[in-house]
PDB file of C-alpha atoms in Angstrom:
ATOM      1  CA  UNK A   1       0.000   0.000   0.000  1.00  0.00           C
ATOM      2  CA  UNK A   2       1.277   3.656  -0.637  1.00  0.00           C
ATOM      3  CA  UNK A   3       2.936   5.416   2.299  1.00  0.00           C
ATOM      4  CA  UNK A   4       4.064   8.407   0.363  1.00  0.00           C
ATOM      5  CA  UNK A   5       2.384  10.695   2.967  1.00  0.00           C
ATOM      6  CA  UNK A   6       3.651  11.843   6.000  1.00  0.00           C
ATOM      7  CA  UNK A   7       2.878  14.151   8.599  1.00  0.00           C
ATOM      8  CA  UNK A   8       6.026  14.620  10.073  1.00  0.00           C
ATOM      9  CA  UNK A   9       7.219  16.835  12.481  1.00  0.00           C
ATOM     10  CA  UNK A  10       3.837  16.823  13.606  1.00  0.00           C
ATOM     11  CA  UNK A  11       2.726  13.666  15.602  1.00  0.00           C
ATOM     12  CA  UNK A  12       0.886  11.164  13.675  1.00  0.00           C
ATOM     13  CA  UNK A  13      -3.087  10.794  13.919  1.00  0.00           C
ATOM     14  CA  UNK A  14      -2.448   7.080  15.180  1.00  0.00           C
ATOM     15  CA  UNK A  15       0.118   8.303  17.600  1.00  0.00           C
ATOM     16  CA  UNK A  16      -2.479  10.853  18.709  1.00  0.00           C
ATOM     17  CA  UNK A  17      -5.472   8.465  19.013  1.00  0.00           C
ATOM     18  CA  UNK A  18      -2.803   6.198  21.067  1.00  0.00           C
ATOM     19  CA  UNK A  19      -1.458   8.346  23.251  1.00  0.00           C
ATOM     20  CA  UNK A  20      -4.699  11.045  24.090  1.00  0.00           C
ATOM     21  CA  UNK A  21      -7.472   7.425  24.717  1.00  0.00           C
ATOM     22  CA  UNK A  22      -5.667   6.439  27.790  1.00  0.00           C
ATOM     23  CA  UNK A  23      -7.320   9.392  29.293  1.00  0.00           C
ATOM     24  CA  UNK A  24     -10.430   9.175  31.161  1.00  0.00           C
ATOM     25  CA  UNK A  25     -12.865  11.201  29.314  1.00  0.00           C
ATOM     26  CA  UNK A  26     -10.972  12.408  26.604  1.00  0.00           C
ATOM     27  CA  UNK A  27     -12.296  11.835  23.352  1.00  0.00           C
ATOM     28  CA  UNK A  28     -10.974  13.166  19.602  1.00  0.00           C
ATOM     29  CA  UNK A  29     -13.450  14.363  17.140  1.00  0.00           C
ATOM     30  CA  UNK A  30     -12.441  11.562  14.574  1.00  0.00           C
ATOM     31  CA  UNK A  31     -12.796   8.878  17.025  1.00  0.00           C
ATOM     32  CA  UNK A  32     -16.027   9.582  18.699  1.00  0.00           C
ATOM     33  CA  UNK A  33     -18.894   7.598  16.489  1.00  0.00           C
ATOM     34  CA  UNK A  34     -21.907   8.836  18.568  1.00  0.00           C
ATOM     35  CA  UNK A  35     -20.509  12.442  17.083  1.00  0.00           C
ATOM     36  CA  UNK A  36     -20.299  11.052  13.495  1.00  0.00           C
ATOM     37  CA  UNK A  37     -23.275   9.837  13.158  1.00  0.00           C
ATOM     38  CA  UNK A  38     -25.022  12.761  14.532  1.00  0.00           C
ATOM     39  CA  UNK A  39     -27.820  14.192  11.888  1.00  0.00           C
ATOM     40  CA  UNK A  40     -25.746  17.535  11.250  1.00  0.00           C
ATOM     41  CA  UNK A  41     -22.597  15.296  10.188  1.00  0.00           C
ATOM     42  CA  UNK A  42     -24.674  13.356   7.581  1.00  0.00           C
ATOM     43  CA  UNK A  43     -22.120  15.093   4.605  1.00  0.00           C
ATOM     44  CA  UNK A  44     -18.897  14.201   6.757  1.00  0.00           C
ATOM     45  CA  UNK A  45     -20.340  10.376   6.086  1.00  0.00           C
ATOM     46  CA  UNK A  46     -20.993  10.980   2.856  1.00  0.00           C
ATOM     47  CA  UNK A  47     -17.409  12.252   1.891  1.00  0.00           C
ATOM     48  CA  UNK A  48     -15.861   9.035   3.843  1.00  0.00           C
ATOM     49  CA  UNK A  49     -18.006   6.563   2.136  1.00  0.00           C
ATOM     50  CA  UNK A  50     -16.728   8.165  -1.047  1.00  0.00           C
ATOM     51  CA  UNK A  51     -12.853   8.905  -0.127  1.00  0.00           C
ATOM     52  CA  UNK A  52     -12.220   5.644   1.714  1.00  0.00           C
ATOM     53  CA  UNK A  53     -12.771   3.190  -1.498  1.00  0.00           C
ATOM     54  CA  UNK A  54     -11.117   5.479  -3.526  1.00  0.00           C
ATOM     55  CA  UNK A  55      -7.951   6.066  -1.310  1.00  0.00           C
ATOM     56  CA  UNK A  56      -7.834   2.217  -0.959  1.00  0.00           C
ATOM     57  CA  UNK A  57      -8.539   1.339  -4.491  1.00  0.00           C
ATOM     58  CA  UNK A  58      -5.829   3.521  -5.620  1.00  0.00           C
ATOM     59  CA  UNK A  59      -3.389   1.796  -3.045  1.00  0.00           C
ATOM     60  CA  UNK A  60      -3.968  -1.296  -4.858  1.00  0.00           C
ATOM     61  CA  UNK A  61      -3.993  -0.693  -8.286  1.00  0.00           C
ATOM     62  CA  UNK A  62      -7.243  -0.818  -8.750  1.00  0.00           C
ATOM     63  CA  UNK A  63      -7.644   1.127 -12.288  1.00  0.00           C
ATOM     64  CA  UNK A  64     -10.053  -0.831 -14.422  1.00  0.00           C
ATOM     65  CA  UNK A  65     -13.138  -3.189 -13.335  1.00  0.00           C
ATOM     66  CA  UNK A  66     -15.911  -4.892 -15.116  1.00  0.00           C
ATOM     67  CA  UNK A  67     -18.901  -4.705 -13.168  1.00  0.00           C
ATOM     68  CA  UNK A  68     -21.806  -7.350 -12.302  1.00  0.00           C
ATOM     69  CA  UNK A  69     -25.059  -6.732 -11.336  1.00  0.00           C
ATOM     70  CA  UNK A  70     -27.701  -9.184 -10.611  1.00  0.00           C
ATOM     71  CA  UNK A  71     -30.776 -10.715  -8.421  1.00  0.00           C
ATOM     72  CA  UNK A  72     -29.219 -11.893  -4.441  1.00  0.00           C
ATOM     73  CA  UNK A  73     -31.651 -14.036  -4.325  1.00  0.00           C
ATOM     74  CA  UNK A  74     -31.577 -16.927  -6.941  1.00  0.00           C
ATOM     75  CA  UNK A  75     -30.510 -20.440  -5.558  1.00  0.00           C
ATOM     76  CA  UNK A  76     -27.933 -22.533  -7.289  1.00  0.00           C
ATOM     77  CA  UNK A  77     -29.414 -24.486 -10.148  1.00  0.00           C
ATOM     78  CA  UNK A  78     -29.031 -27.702  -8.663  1.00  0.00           C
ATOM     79  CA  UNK A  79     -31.381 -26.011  -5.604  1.00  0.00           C
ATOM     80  CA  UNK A  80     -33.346 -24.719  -8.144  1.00  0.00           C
ATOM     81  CA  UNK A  81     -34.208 -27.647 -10.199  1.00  0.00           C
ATOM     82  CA  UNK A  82     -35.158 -29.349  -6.478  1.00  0.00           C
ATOM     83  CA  UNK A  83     -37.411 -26.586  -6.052  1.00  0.00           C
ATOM     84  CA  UNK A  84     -39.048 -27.045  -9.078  1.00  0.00           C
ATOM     85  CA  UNK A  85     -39.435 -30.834  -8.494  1.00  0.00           C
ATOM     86  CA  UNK A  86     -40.829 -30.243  -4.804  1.00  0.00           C
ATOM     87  CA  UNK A  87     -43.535 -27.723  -6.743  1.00  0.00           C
ATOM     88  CA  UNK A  88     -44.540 -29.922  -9.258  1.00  0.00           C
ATOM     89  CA  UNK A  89     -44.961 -32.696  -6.733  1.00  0.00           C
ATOM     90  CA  UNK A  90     -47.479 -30.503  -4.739  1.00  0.00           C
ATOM     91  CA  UNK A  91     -49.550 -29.663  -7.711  1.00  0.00           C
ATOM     92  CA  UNK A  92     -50.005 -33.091  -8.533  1.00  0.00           C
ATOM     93  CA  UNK A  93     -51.559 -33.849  -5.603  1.00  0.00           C
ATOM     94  CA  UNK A  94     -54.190 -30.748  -5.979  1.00  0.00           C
ATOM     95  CA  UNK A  95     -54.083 -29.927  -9.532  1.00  0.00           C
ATOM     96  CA  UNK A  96     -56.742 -26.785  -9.358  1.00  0.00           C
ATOM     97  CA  UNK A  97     -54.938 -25.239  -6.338  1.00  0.00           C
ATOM     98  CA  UNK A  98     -54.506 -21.609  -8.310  1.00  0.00           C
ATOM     99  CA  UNK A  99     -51.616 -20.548  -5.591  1.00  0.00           C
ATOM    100  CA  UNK A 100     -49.524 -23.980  -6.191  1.00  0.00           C
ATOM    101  CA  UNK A 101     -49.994 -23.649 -10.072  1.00  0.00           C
ATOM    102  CA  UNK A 102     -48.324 -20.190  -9.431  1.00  0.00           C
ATOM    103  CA  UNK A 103     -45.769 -21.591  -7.459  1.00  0.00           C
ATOM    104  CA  UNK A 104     -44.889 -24.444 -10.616  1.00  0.00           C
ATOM    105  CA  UNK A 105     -44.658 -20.993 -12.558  1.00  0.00           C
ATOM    106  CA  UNK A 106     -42.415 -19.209 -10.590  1.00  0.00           C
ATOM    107  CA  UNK A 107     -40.325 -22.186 -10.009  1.00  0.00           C
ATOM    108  CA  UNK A 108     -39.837 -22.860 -13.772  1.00  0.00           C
ATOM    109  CA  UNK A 109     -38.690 -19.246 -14.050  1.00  0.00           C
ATOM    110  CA  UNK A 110     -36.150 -19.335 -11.358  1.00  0.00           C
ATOM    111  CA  UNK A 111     -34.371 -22.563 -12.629  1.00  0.00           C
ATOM    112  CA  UNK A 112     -34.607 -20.903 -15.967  1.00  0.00           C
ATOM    113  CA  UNK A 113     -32.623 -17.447 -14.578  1.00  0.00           C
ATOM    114  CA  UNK A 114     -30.457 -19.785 -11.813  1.00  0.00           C
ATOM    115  CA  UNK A 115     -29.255 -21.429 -15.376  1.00  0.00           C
ATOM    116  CA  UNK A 116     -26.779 -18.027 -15.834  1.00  0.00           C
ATOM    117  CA  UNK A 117     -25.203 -18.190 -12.315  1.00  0.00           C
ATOM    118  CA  UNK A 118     -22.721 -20.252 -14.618  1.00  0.00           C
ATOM    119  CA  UNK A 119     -22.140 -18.027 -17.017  1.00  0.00           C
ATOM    120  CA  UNK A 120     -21.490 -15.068 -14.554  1.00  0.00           C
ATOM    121  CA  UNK A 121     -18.880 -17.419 -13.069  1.00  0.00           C
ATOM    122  CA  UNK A 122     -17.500 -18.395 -16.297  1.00  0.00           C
ATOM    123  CA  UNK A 123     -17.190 -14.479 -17.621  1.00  0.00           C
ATOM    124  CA  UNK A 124     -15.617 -13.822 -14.575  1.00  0.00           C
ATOM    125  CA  UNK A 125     -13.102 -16.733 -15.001  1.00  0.00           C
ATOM    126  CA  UNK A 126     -12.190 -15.477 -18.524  1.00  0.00           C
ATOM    127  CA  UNK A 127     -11.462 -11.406 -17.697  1.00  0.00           C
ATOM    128  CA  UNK A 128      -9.480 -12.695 -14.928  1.00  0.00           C
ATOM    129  CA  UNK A 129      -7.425 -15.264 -17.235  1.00  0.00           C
ATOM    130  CA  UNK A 130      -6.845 -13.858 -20.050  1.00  0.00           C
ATOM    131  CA  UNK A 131      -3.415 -11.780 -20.721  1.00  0.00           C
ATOM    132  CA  UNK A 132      -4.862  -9.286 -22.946  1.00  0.00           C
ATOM    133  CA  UNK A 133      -7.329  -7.950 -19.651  1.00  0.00           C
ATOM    134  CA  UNK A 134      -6.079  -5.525 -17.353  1.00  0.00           C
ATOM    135  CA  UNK A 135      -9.338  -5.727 -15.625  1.00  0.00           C
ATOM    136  CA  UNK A 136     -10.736  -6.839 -12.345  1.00  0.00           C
ATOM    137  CA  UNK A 137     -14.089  -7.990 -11.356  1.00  0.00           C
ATOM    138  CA  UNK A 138     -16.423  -6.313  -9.266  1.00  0.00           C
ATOM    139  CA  UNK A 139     -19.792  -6.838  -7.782  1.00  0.00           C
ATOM    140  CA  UNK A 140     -22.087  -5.662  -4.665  1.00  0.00           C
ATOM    141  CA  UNK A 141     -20.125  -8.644  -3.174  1.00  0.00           C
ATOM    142  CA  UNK A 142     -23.494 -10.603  -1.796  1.00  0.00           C
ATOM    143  CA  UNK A 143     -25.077 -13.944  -2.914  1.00  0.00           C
ATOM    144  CA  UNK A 144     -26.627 -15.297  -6.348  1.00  0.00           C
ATOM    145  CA  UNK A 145     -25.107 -13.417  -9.096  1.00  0.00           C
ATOM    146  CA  UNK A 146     -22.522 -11.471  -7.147  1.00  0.00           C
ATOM    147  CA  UNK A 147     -20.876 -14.620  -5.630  1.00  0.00           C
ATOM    148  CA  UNK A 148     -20.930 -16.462  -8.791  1.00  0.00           C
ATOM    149  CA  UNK A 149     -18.456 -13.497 -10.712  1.00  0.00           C
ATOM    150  CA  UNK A 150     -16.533 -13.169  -7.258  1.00  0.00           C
ATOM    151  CA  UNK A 151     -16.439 -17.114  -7.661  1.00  0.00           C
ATOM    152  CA  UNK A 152     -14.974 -16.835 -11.029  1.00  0.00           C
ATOM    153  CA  UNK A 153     -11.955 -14.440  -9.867  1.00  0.00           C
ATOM    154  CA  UNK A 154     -11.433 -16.620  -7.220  1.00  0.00           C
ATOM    155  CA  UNK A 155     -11.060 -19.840  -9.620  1.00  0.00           C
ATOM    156  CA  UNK A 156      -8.627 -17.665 -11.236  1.00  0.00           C
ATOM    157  CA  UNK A 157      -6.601 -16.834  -8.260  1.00  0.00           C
ATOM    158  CA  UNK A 158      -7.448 -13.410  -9.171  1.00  0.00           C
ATOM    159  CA  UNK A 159      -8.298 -10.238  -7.021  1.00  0.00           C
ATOM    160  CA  UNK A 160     -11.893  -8.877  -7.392  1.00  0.00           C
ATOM    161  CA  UNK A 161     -13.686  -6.079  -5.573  1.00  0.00           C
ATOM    162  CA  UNK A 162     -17.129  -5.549  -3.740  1.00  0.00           C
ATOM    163  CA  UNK A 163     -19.182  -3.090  -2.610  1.00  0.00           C
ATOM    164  CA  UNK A 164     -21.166  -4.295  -0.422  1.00  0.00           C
ATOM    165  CA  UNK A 165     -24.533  -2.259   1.640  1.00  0.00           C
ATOM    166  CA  UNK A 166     -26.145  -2.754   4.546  1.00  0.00           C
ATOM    167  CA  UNK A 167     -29.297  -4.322   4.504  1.00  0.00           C
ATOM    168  CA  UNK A 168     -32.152  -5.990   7.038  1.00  0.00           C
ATOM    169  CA  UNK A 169     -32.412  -8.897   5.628  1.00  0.00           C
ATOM    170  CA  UNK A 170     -29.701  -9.120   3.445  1.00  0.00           C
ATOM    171  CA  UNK A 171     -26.399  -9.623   2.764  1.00  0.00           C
ATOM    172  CA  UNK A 172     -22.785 -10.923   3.724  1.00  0.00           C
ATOM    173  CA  UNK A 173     -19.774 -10.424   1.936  1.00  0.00           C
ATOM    174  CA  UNK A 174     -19.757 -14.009   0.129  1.00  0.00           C
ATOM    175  CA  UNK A 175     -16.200 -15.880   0.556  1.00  0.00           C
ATOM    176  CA  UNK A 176     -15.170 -15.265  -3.374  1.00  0.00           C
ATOM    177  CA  UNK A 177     -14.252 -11.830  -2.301  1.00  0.00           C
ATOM    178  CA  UNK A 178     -10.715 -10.199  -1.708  1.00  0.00           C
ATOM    179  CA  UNK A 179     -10.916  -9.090   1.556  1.00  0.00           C
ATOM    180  CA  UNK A 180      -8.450  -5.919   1.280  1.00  0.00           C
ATOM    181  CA  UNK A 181     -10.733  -5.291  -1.297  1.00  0.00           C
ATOM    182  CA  UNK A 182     -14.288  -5.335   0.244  1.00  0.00           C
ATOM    183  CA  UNK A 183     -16.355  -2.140   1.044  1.00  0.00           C
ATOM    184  CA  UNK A 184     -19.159  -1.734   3.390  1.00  0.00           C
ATOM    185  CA  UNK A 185     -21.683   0.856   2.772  1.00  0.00           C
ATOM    186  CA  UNK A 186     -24.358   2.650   3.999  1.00  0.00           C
ATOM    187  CA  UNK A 187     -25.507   4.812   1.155  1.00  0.00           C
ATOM    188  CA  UNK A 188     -26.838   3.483  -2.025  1.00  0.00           C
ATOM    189  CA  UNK A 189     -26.238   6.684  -3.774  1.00  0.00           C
ATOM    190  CA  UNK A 190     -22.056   6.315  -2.919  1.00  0.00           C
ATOM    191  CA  UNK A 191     -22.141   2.859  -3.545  1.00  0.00           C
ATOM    192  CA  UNK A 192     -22.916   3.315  -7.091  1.00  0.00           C
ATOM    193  CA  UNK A 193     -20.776   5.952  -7.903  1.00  0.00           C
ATOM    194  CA  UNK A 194     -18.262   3.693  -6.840  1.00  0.00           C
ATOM    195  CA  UNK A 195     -19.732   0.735  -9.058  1.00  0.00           C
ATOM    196  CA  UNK A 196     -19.026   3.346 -12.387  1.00  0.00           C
ATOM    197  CA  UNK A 197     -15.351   5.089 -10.813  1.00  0.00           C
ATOM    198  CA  UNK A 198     -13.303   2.770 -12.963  1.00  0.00           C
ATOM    199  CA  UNK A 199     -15.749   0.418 -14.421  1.00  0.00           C
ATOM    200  CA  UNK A 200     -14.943  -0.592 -18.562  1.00  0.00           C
ATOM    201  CA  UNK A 201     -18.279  -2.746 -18.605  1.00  0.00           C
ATOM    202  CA  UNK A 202     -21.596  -3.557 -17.323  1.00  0.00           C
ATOM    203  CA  UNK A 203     -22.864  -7.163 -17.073  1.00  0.00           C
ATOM    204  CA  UNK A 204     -26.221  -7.361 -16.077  1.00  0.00           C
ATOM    205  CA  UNK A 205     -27.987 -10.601 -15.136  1.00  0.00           C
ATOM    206  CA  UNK A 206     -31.752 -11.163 -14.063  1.00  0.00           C
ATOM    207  CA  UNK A 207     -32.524  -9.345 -10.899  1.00  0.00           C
ATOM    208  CA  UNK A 208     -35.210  -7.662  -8.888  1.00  0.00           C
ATOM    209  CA  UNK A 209     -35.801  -3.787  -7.751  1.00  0.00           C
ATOM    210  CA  UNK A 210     -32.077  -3.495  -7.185  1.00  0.00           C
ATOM    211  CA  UNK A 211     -30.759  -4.404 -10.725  1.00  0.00           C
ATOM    212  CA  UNK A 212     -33.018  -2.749 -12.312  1.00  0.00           C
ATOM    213  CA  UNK A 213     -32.015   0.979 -10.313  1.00  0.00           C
ATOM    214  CA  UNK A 214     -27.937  -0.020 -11.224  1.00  0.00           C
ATOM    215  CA  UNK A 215     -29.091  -0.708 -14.240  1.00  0.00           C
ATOM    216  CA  UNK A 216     -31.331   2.402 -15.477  1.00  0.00           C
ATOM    217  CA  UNK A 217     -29.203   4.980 -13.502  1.00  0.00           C
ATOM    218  CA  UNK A 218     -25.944   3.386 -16.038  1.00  0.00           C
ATOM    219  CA  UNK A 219     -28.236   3.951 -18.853  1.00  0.00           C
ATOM    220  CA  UNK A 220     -29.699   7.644 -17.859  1.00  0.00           C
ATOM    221  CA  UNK A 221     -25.745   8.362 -16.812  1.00  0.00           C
ATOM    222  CA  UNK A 222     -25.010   7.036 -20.451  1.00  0.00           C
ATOM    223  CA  UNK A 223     -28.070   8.859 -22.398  1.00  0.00           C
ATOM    224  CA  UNK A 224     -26.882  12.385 -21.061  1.00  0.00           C
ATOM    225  CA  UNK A 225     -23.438  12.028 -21.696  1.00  0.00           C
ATOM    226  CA  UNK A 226     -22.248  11.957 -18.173  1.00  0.00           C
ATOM    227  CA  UNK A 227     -20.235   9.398 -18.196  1.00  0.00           C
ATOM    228  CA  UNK A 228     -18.287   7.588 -21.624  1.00  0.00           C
ATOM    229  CA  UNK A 229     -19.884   4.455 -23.408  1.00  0.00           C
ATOM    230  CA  UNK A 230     -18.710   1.303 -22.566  1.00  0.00           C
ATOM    231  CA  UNK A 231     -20.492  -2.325 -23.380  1.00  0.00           C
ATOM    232  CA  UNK A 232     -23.703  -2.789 -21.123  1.00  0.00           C
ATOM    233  CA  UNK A 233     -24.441  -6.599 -21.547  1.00  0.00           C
ATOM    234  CA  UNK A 234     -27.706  -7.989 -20.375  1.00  0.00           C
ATOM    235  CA  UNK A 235     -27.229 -11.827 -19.870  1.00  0.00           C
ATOM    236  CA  UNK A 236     -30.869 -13.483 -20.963  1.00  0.00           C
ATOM    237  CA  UNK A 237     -32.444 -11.891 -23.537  1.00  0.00           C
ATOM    238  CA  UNK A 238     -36.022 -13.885 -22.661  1.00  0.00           C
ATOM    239  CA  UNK A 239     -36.228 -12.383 -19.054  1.00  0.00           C
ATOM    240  CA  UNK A 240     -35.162  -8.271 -19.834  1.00  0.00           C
ATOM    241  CA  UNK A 241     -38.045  -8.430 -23.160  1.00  0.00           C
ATOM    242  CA  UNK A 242     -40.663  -9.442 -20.672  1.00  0.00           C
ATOM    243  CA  UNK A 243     -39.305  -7.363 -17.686  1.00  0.00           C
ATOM    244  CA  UNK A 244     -38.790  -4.169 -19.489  1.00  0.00           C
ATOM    245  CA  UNK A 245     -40.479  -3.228 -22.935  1.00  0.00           C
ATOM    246  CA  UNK A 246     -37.843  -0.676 -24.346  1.00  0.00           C
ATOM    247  CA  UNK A 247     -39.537  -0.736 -27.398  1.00  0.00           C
ATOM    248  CA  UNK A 248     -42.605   0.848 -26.257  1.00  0.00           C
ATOM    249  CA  UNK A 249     -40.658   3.977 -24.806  1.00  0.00           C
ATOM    250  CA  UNK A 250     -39.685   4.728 -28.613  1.00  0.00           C
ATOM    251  CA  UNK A 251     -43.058   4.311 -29.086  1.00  0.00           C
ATOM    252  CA  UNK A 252     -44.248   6.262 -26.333  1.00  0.00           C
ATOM    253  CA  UNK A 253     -42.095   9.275 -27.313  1.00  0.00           C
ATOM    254  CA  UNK A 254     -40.146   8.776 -24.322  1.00  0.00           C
ATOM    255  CA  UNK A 255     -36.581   7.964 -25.370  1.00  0.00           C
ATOM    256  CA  UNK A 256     -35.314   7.812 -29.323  1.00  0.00           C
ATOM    257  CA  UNK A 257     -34.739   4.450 -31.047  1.00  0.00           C
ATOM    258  CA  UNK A 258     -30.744   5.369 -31.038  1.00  0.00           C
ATOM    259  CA  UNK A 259     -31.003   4.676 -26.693  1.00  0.00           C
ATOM    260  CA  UNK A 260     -31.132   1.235 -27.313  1.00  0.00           C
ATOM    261  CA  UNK A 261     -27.924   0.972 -29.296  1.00  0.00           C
ATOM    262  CA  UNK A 262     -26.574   1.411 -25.621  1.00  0.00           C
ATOM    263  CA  UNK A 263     -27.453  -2.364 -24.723  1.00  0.00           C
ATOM    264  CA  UNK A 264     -26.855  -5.175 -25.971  1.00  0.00           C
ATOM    265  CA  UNK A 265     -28.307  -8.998 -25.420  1.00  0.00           C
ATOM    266  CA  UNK A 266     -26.182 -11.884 -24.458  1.00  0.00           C
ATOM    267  CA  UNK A 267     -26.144 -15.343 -23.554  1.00  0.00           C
ATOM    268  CA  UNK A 268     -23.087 -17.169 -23.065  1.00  0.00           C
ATOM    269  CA  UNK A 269     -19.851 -15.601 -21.164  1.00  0.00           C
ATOM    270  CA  UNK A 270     -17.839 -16.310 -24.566  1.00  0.00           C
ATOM    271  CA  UNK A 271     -19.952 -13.825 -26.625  1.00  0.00           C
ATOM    272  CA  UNK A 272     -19.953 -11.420 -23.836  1.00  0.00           C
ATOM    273  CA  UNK A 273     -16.224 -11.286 -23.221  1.00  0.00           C
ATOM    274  CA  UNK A 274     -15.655 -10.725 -27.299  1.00  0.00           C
ATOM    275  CA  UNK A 275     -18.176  -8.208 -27.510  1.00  0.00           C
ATOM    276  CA  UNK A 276     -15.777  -6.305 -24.669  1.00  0.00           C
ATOM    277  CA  UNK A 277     -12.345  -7.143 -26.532  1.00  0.00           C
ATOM    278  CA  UNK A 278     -14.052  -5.773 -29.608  1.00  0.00           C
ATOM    279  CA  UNK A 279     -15.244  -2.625 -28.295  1.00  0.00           C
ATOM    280  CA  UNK A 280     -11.535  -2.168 -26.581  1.00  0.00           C
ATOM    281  CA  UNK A 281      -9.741  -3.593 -29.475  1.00  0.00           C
ATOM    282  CA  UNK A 282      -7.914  -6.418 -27.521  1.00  0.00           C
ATOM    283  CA  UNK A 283      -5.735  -8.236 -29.411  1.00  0.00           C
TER     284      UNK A 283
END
């Protein structure tokens, strides 16, 4: 890590926080966290949550990621296939039950999406193997999709990031993830940000409210011209066309037919990791 700062003559902050806590009472601004997370010191928070990944990115390296996005909550697809089986086997036993036909439904679906938990894990594999990539994986650093693309670094005995958030009912860091390079936040807003600092591509794979607002805010960013283009890849072309009906904003008026040339549909990792050699002329 870089050390090329230094505060001499004047005593260190560590010395400081060392030397002034052995007194009874005493307390430093920096170290007192029922100050910090006062209401009035709400932009102090915001400015750490933004300057710590950065700082510590930058010590590493860090200097170009592809990012993953996806659903937390899809199983494995050998969990989902039992699933399926366990639903089928209760309809069969009360064929007109409306909420257990649902439930068949819902099950075929999610060992249909669980299917590209492999090919996060294989896309992963391949921008951490291959010597023409200078990239590193990142991901919100939970379960599902996240952990399969922190999986594939792993396999490669590569280093990938995550950005992790706090949430009630969800998540852990998953064990894929380089630890020196694992961020706890608090605020969605910073934790995006940091998602696009250094990202070169977006792969998104089926997900729920939370893909969906990584997703659009990338493609608004995009749109206006605030940040540059790079490849946004959505991984099952079957599941975005029945989530979101682009098509019908051109025809609503509400976005011109050129937006869509900003995404692109994809199936396998092979096709997705040419698409981003292409567009960076990797040879």
């Amino acid at each position: 890590m870089s050390n090329k700062f230094h505060s001499k003559p004047f005593q260190s902050t560590k010395e400081e926080i060392k030397h002034k806590t052995s007194k009874h009472g005493y307390t430093l601004a920096f170290t007192d966290q029922n100050f910090l997370v006062r209401e009035e010191l709400r932009p102090v928070r915001l400015q750490l949550e933004l300057l710590r990944p950065e700082l510590i990115m930058q010590d590493y390296g860090v200097e170009e990621t592809i990012v993953f996005f996806g659903s937390a909550r899809l199983p494995d697809p050998a969990a989902a296939q039992q699933a399926l089986k366990q639903a089928q086997l209760a309809l069969t036993e009360n064929p007109n039950d409306a909420r257990l036909q649902f439930k068949v439904k819902q099950a075929e679906r999610i060992k249909e999406n669980s299917a590209y938990l492999e090919e996060a894990t294989k896309l992963a594999y391949l921008i951490s193997t291959d010597p023409r990539s200078t990239f590193i994986v990142a991901t919100g650093g939970g379960p599902s999709f996240m952990e399969a693309a922190n999986k594939g670094a792993y396999q490669a005995k590569a280093r990938s990031a995550a950005f992790n958030i706090t949430l009630p009912f969800e998540q852990e860091s998953n064990i894929y993830v380089t630890p020196e390079l694992t961020f706890q936040f608090h605020y969605f807003a910073l934790r995006k940000m940091h998602f696009l600092i250094r990202a070169k591509a977006l792969i998104s794979f089926p997900g729920g409210f939370g893909t969906l607002d990584e997703l659009f805010e990338v493609l608004t960013l995009m749109q206006n011209q605030k940040i540059e283009k790079m490849p946004i890849l959505l991984f099952h072309e079957k599941f975005w066309r029945r989530i979101v009906n682009f098509e019908a904003l051109i025809e609503e008026g509400t976005i011109s037919p050129e937006d869509l040339e900003l995404i692109q549909y994809t199936e396998t990792a092979e096709h997705a990791w040419k698409v981003i050699c292409d567009f960076y002329q990797l040879t």
